[in-house]
GROMACS .gro file of C-alpha atoms in nm:
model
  263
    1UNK     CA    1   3.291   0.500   0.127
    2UNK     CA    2   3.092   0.769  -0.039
    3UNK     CA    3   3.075   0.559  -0.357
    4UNK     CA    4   2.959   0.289  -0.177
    5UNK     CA    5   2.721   0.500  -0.008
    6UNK     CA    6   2.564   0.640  -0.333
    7UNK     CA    7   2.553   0.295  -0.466
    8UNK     CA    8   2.338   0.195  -0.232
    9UNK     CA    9   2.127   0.480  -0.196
   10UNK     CA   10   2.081   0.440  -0.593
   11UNK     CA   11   1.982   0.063  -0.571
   12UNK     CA   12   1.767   0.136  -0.274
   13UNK     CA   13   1.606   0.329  -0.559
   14UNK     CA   14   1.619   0.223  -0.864
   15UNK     CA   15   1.370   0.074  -1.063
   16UNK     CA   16   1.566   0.011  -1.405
   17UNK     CA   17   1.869  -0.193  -1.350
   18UNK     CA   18   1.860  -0.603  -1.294
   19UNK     CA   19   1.999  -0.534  -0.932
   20UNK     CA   20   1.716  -0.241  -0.835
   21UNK     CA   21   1.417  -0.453  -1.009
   22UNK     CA   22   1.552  -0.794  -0.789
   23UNK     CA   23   1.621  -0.548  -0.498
   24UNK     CA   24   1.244  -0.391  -0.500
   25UNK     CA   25   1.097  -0.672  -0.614
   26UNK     CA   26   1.179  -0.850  -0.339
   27UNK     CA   27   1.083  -0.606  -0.116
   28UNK     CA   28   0.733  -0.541  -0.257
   29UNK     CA   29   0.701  -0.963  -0.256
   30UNK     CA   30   0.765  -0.931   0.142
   31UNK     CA   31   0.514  -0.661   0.197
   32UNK     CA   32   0.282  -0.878   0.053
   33UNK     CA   33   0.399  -1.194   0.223
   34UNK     CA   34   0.383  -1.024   0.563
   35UNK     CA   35   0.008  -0.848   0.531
   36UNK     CA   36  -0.063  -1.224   0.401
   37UNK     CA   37   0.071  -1.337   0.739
   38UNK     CA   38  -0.062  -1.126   0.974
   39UNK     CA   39  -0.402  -1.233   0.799
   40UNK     CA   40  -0.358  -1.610   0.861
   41UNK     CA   41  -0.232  -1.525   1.236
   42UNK     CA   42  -0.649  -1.445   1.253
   43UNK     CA   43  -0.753  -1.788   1.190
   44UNK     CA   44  -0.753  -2.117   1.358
   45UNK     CA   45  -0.433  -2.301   1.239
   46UNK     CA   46  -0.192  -2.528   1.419
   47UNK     CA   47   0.081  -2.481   1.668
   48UNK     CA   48   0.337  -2.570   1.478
   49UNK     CA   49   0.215  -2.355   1.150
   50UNK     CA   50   0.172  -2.056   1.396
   51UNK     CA   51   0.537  -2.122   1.478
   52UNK     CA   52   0.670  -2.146   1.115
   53UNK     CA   53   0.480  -1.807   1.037
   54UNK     CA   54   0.578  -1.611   1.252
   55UNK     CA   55   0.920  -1.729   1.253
   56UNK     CA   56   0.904  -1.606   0.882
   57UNK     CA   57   0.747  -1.270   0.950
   58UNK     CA   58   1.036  -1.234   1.210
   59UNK     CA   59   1.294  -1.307   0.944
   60UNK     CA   60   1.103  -1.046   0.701
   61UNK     CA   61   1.123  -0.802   0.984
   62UNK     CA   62   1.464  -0.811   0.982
   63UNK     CA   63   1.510  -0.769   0.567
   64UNK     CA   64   1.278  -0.434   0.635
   65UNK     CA   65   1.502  -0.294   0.941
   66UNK     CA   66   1.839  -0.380   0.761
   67UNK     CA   67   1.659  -0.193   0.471
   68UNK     CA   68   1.583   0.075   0.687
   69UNK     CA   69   1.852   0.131   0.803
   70UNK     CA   70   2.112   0.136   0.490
   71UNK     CA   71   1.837   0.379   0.323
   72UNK     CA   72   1.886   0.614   0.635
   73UNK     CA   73   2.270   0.584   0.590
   74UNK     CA   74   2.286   0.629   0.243
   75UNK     CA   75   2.036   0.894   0.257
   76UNK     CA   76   2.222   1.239   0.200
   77UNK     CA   77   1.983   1.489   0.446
   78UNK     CA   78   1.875   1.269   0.690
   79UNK     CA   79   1.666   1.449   0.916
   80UNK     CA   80   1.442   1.540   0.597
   81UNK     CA   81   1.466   1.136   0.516
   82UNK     CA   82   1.339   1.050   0.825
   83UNK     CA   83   1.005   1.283   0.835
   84UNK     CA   84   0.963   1.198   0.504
   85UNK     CA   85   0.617   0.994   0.425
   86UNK     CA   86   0.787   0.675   0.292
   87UNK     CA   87   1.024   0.710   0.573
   88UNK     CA   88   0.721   0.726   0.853
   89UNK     CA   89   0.573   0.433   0.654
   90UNK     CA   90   0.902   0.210   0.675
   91UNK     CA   91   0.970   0.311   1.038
   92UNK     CA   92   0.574   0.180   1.115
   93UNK     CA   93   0.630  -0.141   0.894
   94UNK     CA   94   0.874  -0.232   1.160
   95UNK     CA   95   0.856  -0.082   1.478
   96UNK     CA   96   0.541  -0.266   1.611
   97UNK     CA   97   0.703  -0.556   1.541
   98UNK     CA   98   1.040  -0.445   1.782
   99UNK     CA   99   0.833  -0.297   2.030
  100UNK     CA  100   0.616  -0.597   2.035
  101UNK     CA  101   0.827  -0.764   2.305
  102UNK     CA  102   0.680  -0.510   2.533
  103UNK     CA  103   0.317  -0.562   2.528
  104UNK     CA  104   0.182  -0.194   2.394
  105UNK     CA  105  -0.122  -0.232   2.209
  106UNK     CA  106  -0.163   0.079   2.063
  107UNK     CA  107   0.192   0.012   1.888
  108UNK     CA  108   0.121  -0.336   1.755
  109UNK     CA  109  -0.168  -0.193   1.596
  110UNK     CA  110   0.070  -0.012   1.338
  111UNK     CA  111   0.125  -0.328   1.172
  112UNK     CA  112  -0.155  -0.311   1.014
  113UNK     CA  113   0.019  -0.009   0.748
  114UNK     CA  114   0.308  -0.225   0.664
  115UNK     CA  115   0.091  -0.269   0.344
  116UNK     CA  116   0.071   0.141   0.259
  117UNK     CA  117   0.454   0.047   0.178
  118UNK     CA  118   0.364  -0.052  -0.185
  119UNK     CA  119   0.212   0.323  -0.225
  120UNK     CA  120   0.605   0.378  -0.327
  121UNK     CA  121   0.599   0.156  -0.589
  122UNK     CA  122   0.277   0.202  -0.739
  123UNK     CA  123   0.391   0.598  -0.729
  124UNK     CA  124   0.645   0.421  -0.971
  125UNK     CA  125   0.487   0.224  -1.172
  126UNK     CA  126   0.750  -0.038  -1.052
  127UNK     CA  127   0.460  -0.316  -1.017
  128UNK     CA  128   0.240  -0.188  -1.301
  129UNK     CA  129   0.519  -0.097  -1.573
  130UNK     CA  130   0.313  -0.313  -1.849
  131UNK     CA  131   0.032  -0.035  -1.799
  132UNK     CA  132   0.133   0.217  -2.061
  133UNK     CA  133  -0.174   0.457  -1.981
  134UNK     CA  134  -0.109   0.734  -1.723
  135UNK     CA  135  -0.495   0.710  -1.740
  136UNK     CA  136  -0.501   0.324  -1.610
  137UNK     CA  137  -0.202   0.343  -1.381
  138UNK     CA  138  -0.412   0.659  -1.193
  139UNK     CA  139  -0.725   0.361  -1.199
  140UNK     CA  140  -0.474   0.168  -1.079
  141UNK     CA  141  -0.302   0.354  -0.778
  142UNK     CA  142  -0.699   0.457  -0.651
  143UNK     CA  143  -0.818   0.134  -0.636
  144UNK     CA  144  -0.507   0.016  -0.426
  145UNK     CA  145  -0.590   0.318  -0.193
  146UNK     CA  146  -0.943   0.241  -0.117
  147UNK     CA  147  -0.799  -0.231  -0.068
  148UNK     CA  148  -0.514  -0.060   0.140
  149UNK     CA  149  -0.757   0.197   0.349
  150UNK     CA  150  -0.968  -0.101   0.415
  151UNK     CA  151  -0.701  -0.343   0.515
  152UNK     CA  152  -0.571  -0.106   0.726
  153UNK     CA  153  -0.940  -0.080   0.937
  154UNK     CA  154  -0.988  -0.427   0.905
  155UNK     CA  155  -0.665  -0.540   1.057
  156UNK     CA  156  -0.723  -0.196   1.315
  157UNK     CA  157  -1.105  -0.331   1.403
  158UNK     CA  158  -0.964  -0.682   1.420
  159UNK     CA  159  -0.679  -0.645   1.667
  160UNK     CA  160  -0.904  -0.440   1.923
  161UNK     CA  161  -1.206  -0.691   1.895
  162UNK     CA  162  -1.133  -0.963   1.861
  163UNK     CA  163  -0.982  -1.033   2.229
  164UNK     CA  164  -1.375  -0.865   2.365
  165UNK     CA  165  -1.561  -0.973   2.091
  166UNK     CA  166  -1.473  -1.290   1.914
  167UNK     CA  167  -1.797  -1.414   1.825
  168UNK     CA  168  -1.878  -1.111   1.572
  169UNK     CA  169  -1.490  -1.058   1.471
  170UNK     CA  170  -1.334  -1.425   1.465
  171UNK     CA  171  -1.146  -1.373   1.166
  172UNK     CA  172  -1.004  -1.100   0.958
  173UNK     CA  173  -1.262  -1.213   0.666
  174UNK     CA  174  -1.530  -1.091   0.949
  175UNK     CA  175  -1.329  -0.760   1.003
  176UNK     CA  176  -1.259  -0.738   0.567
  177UNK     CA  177  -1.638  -0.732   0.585
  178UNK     CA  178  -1.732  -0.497   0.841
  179UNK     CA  179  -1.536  -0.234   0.718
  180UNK     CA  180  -1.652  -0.244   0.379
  181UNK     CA  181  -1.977  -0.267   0.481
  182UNK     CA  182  -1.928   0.066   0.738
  183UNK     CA  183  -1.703   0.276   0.498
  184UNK     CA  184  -1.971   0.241   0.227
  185UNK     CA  185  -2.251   0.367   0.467
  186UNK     CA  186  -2.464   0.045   0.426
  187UNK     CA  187  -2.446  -0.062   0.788
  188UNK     CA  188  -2.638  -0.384   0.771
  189UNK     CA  189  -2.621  -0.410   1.217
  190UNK     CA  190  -2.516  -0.771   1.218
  191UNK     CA  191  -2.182  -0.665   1.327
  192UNK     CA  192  -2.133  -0.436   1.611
  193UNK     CA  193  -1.825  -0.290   1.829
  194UNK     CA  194  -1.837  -0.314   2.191
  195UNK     CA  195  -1.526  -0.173   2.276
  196UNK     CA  196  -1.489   0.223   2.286
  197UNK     CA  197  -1.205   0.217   2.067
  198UNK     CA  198  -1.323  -0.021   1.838
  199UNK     CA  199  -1.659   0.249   1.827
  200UNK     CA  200  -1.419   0.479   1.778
  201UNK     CA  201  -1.263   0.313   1.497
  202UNK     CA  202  -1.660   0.235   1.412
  203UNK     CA  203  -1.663   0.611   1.330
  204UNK     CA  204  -1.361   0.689   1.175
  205UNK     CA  205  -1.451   0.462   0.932
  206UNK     CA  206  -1.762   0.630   0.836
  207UNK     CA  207  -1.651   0.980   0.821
  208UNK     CA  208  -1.345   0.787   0.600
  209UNK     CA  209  -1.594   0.667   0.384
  210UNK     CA  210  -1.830   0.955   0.312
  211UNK     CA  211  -1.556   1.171   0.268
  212UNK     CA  212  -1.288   0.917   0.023
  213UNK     CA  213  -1.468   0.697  -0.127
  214UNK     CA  214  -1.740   0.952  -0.305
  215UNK     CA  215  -1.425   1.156  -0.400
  216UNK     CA  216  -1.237   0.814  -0.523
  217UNK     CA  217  -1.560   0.702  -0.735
  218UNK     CA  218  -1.588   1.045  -0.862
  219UNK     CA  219  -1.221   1.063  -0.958
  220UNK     CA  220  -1.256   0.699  -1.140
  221UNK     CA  221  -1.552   0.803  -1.318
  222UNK     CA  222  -1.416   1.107  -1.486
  223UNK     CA  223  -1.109   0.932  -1.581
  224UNK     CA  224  -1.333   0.620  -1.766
  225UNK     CA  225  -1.473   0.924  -1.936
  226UNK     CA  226  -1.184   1.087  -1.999
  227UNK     CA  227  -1.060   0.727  -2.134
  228UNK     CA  228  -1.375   0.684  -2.307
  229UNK     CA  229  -1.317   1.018  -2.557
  230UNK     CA  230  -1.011   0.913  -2.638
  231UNK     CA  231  -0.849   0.654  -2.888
  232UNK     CA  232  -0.553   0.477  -2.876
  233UNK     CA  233  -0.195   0.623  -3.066
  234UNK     CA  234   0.082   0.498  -2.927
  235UNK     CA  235   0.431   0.764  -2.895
  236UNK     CA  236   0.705   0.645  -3.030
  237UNK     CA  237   0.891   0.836  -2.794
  238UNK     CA  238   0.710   0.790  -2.417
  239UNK     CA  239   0.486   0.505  -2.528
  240UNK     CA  240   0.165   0.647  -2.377
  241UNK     CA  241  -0.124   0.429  -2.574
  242UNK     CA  242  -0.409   0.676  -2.555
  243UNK     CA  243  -0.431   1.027  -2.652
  244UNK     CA  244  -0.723   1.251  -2.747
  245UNK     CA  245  -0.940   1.203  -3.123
  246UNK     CA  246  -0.771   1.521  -3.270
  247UNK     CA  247  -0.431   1.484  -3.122
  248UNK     CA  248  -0.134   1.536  -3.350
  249UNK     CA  249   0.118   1.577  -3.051
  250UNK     CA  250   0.199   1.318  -2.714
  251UNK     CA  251   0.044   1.541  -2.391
  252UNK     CA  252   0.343   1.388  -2.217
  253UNK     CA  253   0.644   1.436  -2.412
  254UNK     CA  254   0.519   1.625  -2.736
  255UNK     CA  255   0.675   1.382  -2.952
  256UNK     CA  256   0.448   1.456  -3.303
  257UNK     CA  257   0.213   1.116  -3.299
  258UNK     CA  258   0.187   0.845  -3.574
  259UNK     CA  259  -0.067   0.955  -3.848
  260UNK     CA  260  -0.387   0.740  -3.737
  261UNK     CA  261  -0.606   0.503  -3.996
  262UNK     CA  262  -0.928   0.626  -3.942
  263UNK     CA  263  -1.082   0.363  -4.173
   0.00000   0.00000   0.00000
């Protein structure tokens, strides 16, 4: 049994072997199956396609709580698994979704974060493991931040206006929109909020933006300069591709480099 359980636990988490790539692969291709879903549930399809799409989000709801559920088992402390952040993040991938047969909107909002689940395996480099930069895969992982910040106040702004306001937020495109055009301070007016939470949401947006999205920029900018001084020597050892122009040792691993041609 404990074998078992640490088997588990270790394909749950593991990123190297055929089973853990097929295992988290599968599970990052769900995340993004199911944030694709909820976005087509805000447009005007059929009946019968509603049906089929939801049926499938139901049947990737159940892949995430069996998942859930055999990492809490396998887990070894599990009171610190469950406050953990990945932990919070799994528990609000699903919970909307079984709560959801009692009609409490403020809880069917969380669906919104399932997407904040691939923050685990961009922390990993699981989807990005051709980047060999530690440079590009930070580029990486703050870009994601700022699409997965403004999903997540799209889908919010969406799912409180939409049943008020329909004619300004009929879609999620319209929601996609107002939030990037709110976060980034331009405010063009042509969409407003009539709801008090949706204001609400109106402002937490802007405060998000002045105070991320300067920092996020700024962050990006010194690494393309950072990137920009330096040249690329692949280690032997780690594989990291850029290092700085006088270099003779890997920052990483301090593996000596390869002598460079500078000709």
């Amino acid at each position: 049994m404990l074998l078992n359980r640490a088997k588990i636990e270790f394909y749950l988490t593991d990123l190297e072997t055929p089973i853990g790539k097929a295992i988290n692969l599968t599970i990052a291709s769900l995340v993004l199956l199911s944030s694709g879903i909820f976005v087509a549930e805000t447009y005007n399809i059929s009946n019968d396609a509603r049906l089929e799409i939801r049926a499938l989000d139901t049947c990737i709801l159940i892949v995430f709580a069996i998942e859930y559920l055999l990492r809490l088992w396998s887990a070894e402390n599990k009171l610190k698994y469950i406050f953990s952040f990945y932990s919070i993040i799994d528990l609000m991938a699903i919970l909307p979704s079984l709560i959801g047969f009692v009609d409490i909107r403020f809880i069917r909002l969380l669906r919104w974060f399932r997407i904040l689940r691939l923050i685990r395996f961009i922390d990993s480099r699981f989807l990005f493991k051709s980047i060999s930069s530690e440079d590009s895969v930070i580029f990486t992982r703050i870009l994601f931040t700022l699409f997965a910040i403004i999903f997540v106040y799209s889908g919010l702004i969406y799912q409180v206006e939409h049943p008020v306001n329909p004619q300004n937020f009929g879609t999620f495109l319209d929601a996609f929109y107002f939030s990037v055009v709110t976060m980034t301070t331009v405010g063009f007016g042509d969409l407003t909020p009539i709801s008090e939470l949706g204001r609400l949401l109106t402002v937490l947006m802007i405060l998000t933006g002045i105070a991320l999205i300067p920092w996020q920029v700024g962050d990006l900018i010194k690494r393309l300069v950072k990137t920009a001084n330096q040249v690329e020597n692949v280690c032997s050892n780690c594989g990291l591709s850029f290092h700085d122009t006088d270099a003779e040792f890997c920052k990483i691993c301090g593996t000596k480099l390869p002598v460079r041609n500078v000709n």
